[in-house]
Amino acid sequence: MACELSFVYHVAKRKAFVVNRTAFKENCARMHQNARDWGASFRAHLKTHKTVEGTKLQLDSGTVKTHAVIVSTMMEAWGVIHGGLVADGTVKDLLYGLPVGPNKLHDLSILHEEMVKYGGTVRIIVDNLEQVRLLEEYEGRRKQPKRWSAFIKMDGGQKRAGTSPEPESFKPFMRAIFASTTVSVFGFYSHAGDSYGSTSLEQAISCLTGEVRLVNDAASMAQEVLAESQNKGAPSQPFVLSVGSTPTAHGATARAKIRSQLSGVLELHAGNYPMLDLQQLHTTLIDRPRISQRVLATVISYYPSRQKNGLDEALCDAGAIAMSKDTGQIPGFGEVEHGVLEQLSVDTSPESKADPVLKIGDRIEIIGQHACLIAAGHSWYYVVEEGSESVVDVWVPWRGW
């Protein structure tokens, strides 16, 4: 929200989530450049920050602009609408990022009607024929049934959401999809969740190449199905091949550019990249100054020589809700300016291997493991610029499902 603020965030009495807007904005601009150099359009996932202000930075970096987003909850979708991002033309293409369930059809229909008022559209994800049947039943009860624009979600071996790419099952699946009067196939979608284990650019590029191969093979088989059936409902535009995660998107540079002929056009998607965290730092694809989020906490007690190895411990007031319990390859629940956030439980706040200069009352900054879950524990974010502790804005995230 636009506001005039002049206080220094270290004087805040409570624990706080702090966003460095300079780094956030630079991360967004860098991702736009990656997509351009790689030869793809870009779709921004809003799941990490869930704010109007962050969305604007994700979509318009000054030199590159996109209008396509992904949301993970209906609250995010309505936040986009009520935040004026559709009315002002910032968002024109909204993808609900989970396979569509029957409990969401009415909400998504209302959302779609609101988007259409401003020339926008809502897209859905399908990975099961039962979803198509339920869509047909739902639209069959409406006076003015519509045809949903859908990505087909592909399983790249991660065993998360997605349909199998095996031709024996995938081709019959696509025949049924193309026969439906309720679904129009916009493209094929993949998310390489296993890419978070990457520890080099080469590994990230390898994951990215695997994603492209997966969705391109799916598009090629879909074209074969269409050619066999001479289906009159075939899409008039090339399939969109949507791939990405923050690690693979960091690898999507000119060096990784796809040289072979594709059965569609590339789209890159990612969500964590504006904030980043220790999990992303471990990939070696970013450096520490690019992490734009911190949790501000207070040292509330101190225990000299309490650890078995004789090191001191300090107790701070940011626990599992403030930091999440996610871990990663970098030890601890987070990195403190003077140590490692080491212990979290329902009974205690975090403890850190402490430097003797810490004392009760000190304010400390903690970089956590997983920005998406950490941000979800905070009702507002203090926003600062690089090199300053003065709060210049407060962002209020969309909460709930």
mmCIF file with all atom_site columns, C-alpha atoms in Angstrom, residues 108-185:
data_model
loop_
_atom_site.group_PDB
_atom_site.id
_atom_site.type_symbol
_atom_site.label_atom_id
_atom_site.label_alt_id
_atom_site.label_comp_id
_atom_site.label_asym_id
_atom_site.label_entity_id
_atom_site.label_seq_id
_atom_site.pdbx_PDB_ins_code
_atom_site.Cartn_x
_atom_site.Cartn_y
_atom_site.Cartn_z
_atom_site.occupancy
_atom_site.B_iso_or_equiv
_atom_site.pdbx_formal_charge
_atom_site.auth_seq_id
_atom_site.auth_comp_id
_atom_site.auth_asym_id
_atom_site.auth_atom_id
_atom_site.pdbx_PDB_model_num
ATOM 1  C CA . LEU A 1 108 ? -13.376 -19.868 -11.054 1.00 0.00 ? 108 LEU A CA 1
ATOM 2  C CA . SER A 1 109 ? -16.397 -19.159 -13.238 1.00 0.00 ? 109 SER A CA 1
ATOM 3  C CA . ILE A 1 110 ? -17.181 -15.968 -11.330 1.00 0.00 ? 110 ILE A CA 1
ATOM 4  C CA . LEU A 1 111 ? -13.505 -15.026 -11.488 1.00 0.00 ? 111 LEU A CA 1
ATOM 5  C CA . HIS A 1 112 ? -13.472 -15.621 -15.246 1.00 0.00 ? 112 HIS A CA 1
ATOM 6  C CA . GLU A 1 113 ? -16.524 -13.410 -15.727 1.00 0.00 ? 113 GLU A CA 1
ATOM 7  C CA . GLU A 1 114 ? -14.771 -10.629 -13.848 1.00 0.00 ? 114 GLU A CA 1
ATOM 8  C CA . MET A 1 115 ? -11.589 -11.021 -15.913 1.00 0.00 ? 115 MET A CA 1
ATOM 9  C CA . VAL A 1 116 ? -13.543 -10.968 -19.193 1.00 0.00 ? 116 VAL A CA 1
ATOM 10 C CA . LYS A 1 117 ? -14.983 -7.544  -18.307 1.00 0.00 ? 117 LYS A CA 1
ATOM 11 C CA . TYR A 1 118 ? -11.497 -6.126  -18.798 1.00 0.00 ? 118 TYR A CA 1
ATOM 12 C CA . GLY A 1 119 ? -10.452 -8.297  -21.722 1.00 0.00 ? 119 GLY A CA 1
ATOM 13 C CA . GLY A 1 120 ? -8.631  -10.847 -19.573 1.00 0.00 ? 120 GLY A CA 1
ATOM 14 C CA . THR A 1 121 ? -8.916  -14.611 -19.234 1.00 0.00 ? 121 THR A CA 1
ATOM 15 C CA . VAL A 1 122 ? -8.648  -17.376 -16.629 1.00 0.00 ? 122 VAL A CA 1
ATOM 16 C CA . ARG A 1 123 ? -6.917  -20.636 -17.497 1.00 0.00 ? 123 ARG A CA 1
ATOM 17 C CA . ILE A 1 124 ? -7.006  -23.916 -15.618 1.00 0.00 ? 124 ILE A CA 1
ATOM 18 C CA . ILE A 1 125 ? -4.850  -27.030 -15.251 1.00 0.00 ? 125 ILE A CA 1
ATOM 19 C CA . VAL A 1 126 ? -6.133  -30.505 -16.149 1.00 0.00 ? 126 VAL A CA 1
ATOM 20 C CA . ASP A 1 127 ? -4.373  -33.824 -15.549 1.00 0.00 ? 127 ASP A CA 1
ATOM 21 C CA . ASN A 1 128 ? -7.269  -36.284 -15.174 1.00 0.00 ? 128 ASN A CA 1
ATOM 22 C CA . LEU A 1 129 ? -10.273 -37.094 -17.360 1.00 0.00 ? 129 LEU A CA 1
ATOM 23 C CA . GLU A 1 130 ? -12.579 -37.024 -14.339 1.00 0.00 ? 130 GLU A CA 1
ATOM 24 C CA . GLN A 1 131 ? -11.865 -33.293 -14.135 1.00 0.00 ? 131 GLN A CA 1
ATOM 25 C CA . VAL A 1 132 ? -13.064 -32.950 -17.728 1.00 0.00 ? 132 VAL A CA 1
ATOM 26 C CA . ARG A 1 133 ? -16.236 -34.905 -16.959 1.00 0.00 ? 133 ARG A CA 1
ATOM 27 C CA . LEU A 1 134 ? -16.976 -32.672 -13.977 1.00 0.00 ? 134 LEU A CA 1
ATOM 28 C CA . LEU A 1 135 ? -16.361 -29.561 -16.095 1.00 0.00 ? 135 LEU A CA 1
ATOM 29 C CA . GLU A 1 136 ? -18.800 -30.871 -18.699 1.00 0.00 ? 136 GLU A CA 1
ATOM 30 C CA . GLU A 1 137 ? -21.416 -31.561 -16.035 1.00 0.00 ? 137 GLU A CA 1
ATOM 31 C CA . TYR A 1 138 ? -20.958 -28.097 -14.554 1.00 0.00 ? 138 TYR A CA 1
ATOM 32 C CA . GLU A 1 139 ? -21.130 -26.279 -17.887 1.00 0.00 ? 139 GLU A CA 1
ATOM 33 C CA . GLY A 1 140 ? -24.090 -28.426 -18.964 1.00 0.00 ? 140 GLY A CA 1
ATOM 34 C CA . ARG A 1 141 ? -26.149 -26.878 -16.157 1.00 0.00 ? 141 ARG A CA 1
ATOM 35 C CA . ARG A 1 142 ? -25.346 -23.320 -17.211 1.00 0.00 ? 142 ARG A CA 1
ATOM 36 C CA . LYS A 1 143 ? -27.478 -21.238 -19.548 1.00 0.00 ? 143 LYS A CA 1
ATOM 37 C CA . GLN A 1 144 ? -24.388 -20.021 -21.366 1.00 0.00 ? 144 GLN A CA 1
ATOM 38 C CA . PRO A 1 145 ? -21.753 -22.770 -21.148 1.00 0.00 ? 145 PRO A CA 1
ATOM 39 C CA . LYS A 1 146 ? -18.184 -21.814 -21.931 1.00 0.00 ? 146 LYS A CA 1
ATOM 40 C CA . ARG A 1 147 ? -15.070 -23.591 -23.084 1.00 0.00 ? 147 ARG A CA 1
ATOM 41 C CA . TRP A 1 148 ? -12.198 -23.506 -20.612 1.00 0.00 ? 148 TRP A CA 1
ATOM 42 C CA . SER A 1 149 ? -8.664  -22.721 -21.735 1.00 0.00 ? 149 SER A CA 1
ATOM 43 C CA . ALA A 1 150 ? -6.456  -25.372 -20.129 1.00 0.00 ? 150 ALA A CA 1
ATOM 44 C CA . PHE A 1 151 ? -2.873  -26.411 -19.667 1.00 0.00 ? 151 PHE A CA 1
ATOM 45 C CA . ILE A 1 152 ? -2.289  -30.158 -19.505 1.00 0.00 ? 152 ILE A CA 1
ATOM 46 C CA . LYS A 1 153 ? -0.040  -30.769 -16.509 1.00 0.00 ? 153 LYS A CA 1
ATOM 47 C CA . MET A 1 154 ? 2.699   -33.336 -17.187 1.00 0.00 ? 154 MET A CA 1
ATOM 48 C CA . ASP A 1 155 ? 4.408   -35.622 -14.660 1.00 0.00 ? 155 ASP A CA 1
ATOM 49 C CA . GLY A 1 156 ? 8.141   -35.463 -15.259 1.00 0.00 ? 156 GLY A CA 1
ATOM 50 C CA . GLY A 1 157 ? 8.866   -38.284 -12.823 1.00 0.00 ? 157 GLY A CA 1
ATOM 51 C CA . GLN A 1 158 ? 8.491   -36.228 -9.636  1.00 0.00 ? 158 GLN A CA 1
ATOM 52 C CA . LYS A 1 159 ? 5.218   -38.053 -8.829  1.00 0.00 ? 159 LYS A CA 1
ATOM 53 C CA . ARG A 1 160 ? 3.477   -34.807 -7.942  1.00 0.00 ? 160 ARG A CA 1
ATOM 54 C CA . ALA A 1 161 ? 0.615   -33.427 -10.033 1.00 0.00 ? 161 ALA A CA 1
ATOM 55 C CA . GLY A 1 162 ? 0.556   -34.358 -13.707 1.00 0.00 ? 162 GLY A CA 1
ATOM 56 C CA . THR A 1 163 ? -0.497  -37.000 -16.186 1.00 0.00 ? 163 THR A CA 1
ATOM 57 C CA . SER A 1 164 ? 1.867   -39.697 -17.433 1.00 0.00 ? 164 SER A CA 1
ATOM 58 C CA . PRO A 1 165 ? 3.753   -38.950 -20.665 1.00 0.00 ? 165 PRO A CA 1
ATOM 59 C CA . GLU A 1 166 ? 3.735   -42.613 -21.722 1.00 0.00 ? 166 GLU A CA 1
ATOM 60 C CA . PRO A 1 167 ? 2.224   -42.788 -25.253 1.00 0.00 ? 167 PRO A CA 1
ATOM 61 C CA . GLU A 1 168 ? 0.051   -45.820 -24.409 1.00 0.00 ? 168 GLU A CA 1
ATOM 62 C CA . SER A 1 169 ? -1.931  -43.768 -21.879 1.00 0.00 ? 169 SER A CA 1
ATOM 63 C CA . PHE A 1 170 ? -1.259  -40.213 -23.027 1.00 0.00 ? 170 PHE A CA 1
ATOM 64 C CA . LYS A 1 171 ? -2.621  -40.491 -26.577 1.00 0.00 ? 171 LYS A CA 1
ATOM 65 C CA . PRO A 1 172 ? -6.014  -41.874 -25.458 1.00 0.00 ? 172 PRO A CA 1
ATOM 66 C CA . PHE A 1 173 ? -6.039  -39.181 -22.775 1.00 0.00 ? 173 PHE A CA 1
ATOM 67 C CA . MET A 1 174 ? -5.569  -36.473 -25.409 1.00 0.00 ? 174 MET A CA 1
ATOM 68 C CA . ARG A 1 175 ? -8.200  -37.984 -27.716 1.00 0.00 ? 175 ARG A CA 1
ATOM 69 C CA . ALA A 1 176 ? -10.724 -37.650 -24.916 1.00 0.00 ? 176 ALA A CA 1
ATOM 70 C CA . ILE A 1 177 ? -9.577  -34.103 -24.136 1.00 0.00 ? 177 ILE A CA 1
ATOM 71 C CA . PHE A 1 178 ? -9.876  -33.001 -27.767 1.00 0.00 ? 178 PHE A CA 1
ATOM 72 C CA . ALA A 1 179 ? -13.326 -34.585 -28.019 1.00 0.00 ? 179 ALA A CA 1
ATOM 73 C CA . SER A 1 180 ? -14.610 -32.439 -25.162 1.00 0.00 ? 180 SER A CA 1
ATOM 74 C CA . THR A 1 181 ? -16.664 -29.347 -25.956 1.00 0.00 ? 181 THR A CA 1
ATOM 75 C CA . THR A 1 182 ? -15.732 -27.865 -22.575 1.00 0.00 ? 182 THR A CA 1
ATOM 76 C CA . VAL A 1 183 ? -11.919 -27.822 -22.724 1.00 0.00 ? 183 VAL A CA 1
ATOM 77 C CA . SER A 1 184 ? -9.613  -26.093 -25.192 1.00 0.00 ? 184 SER A CA 1
ATOM 78 C CA . VAL A 1 185 ? -5.963  -27.121 -24.872 1.00 0.00 ? 185 VAL A CA 1
#
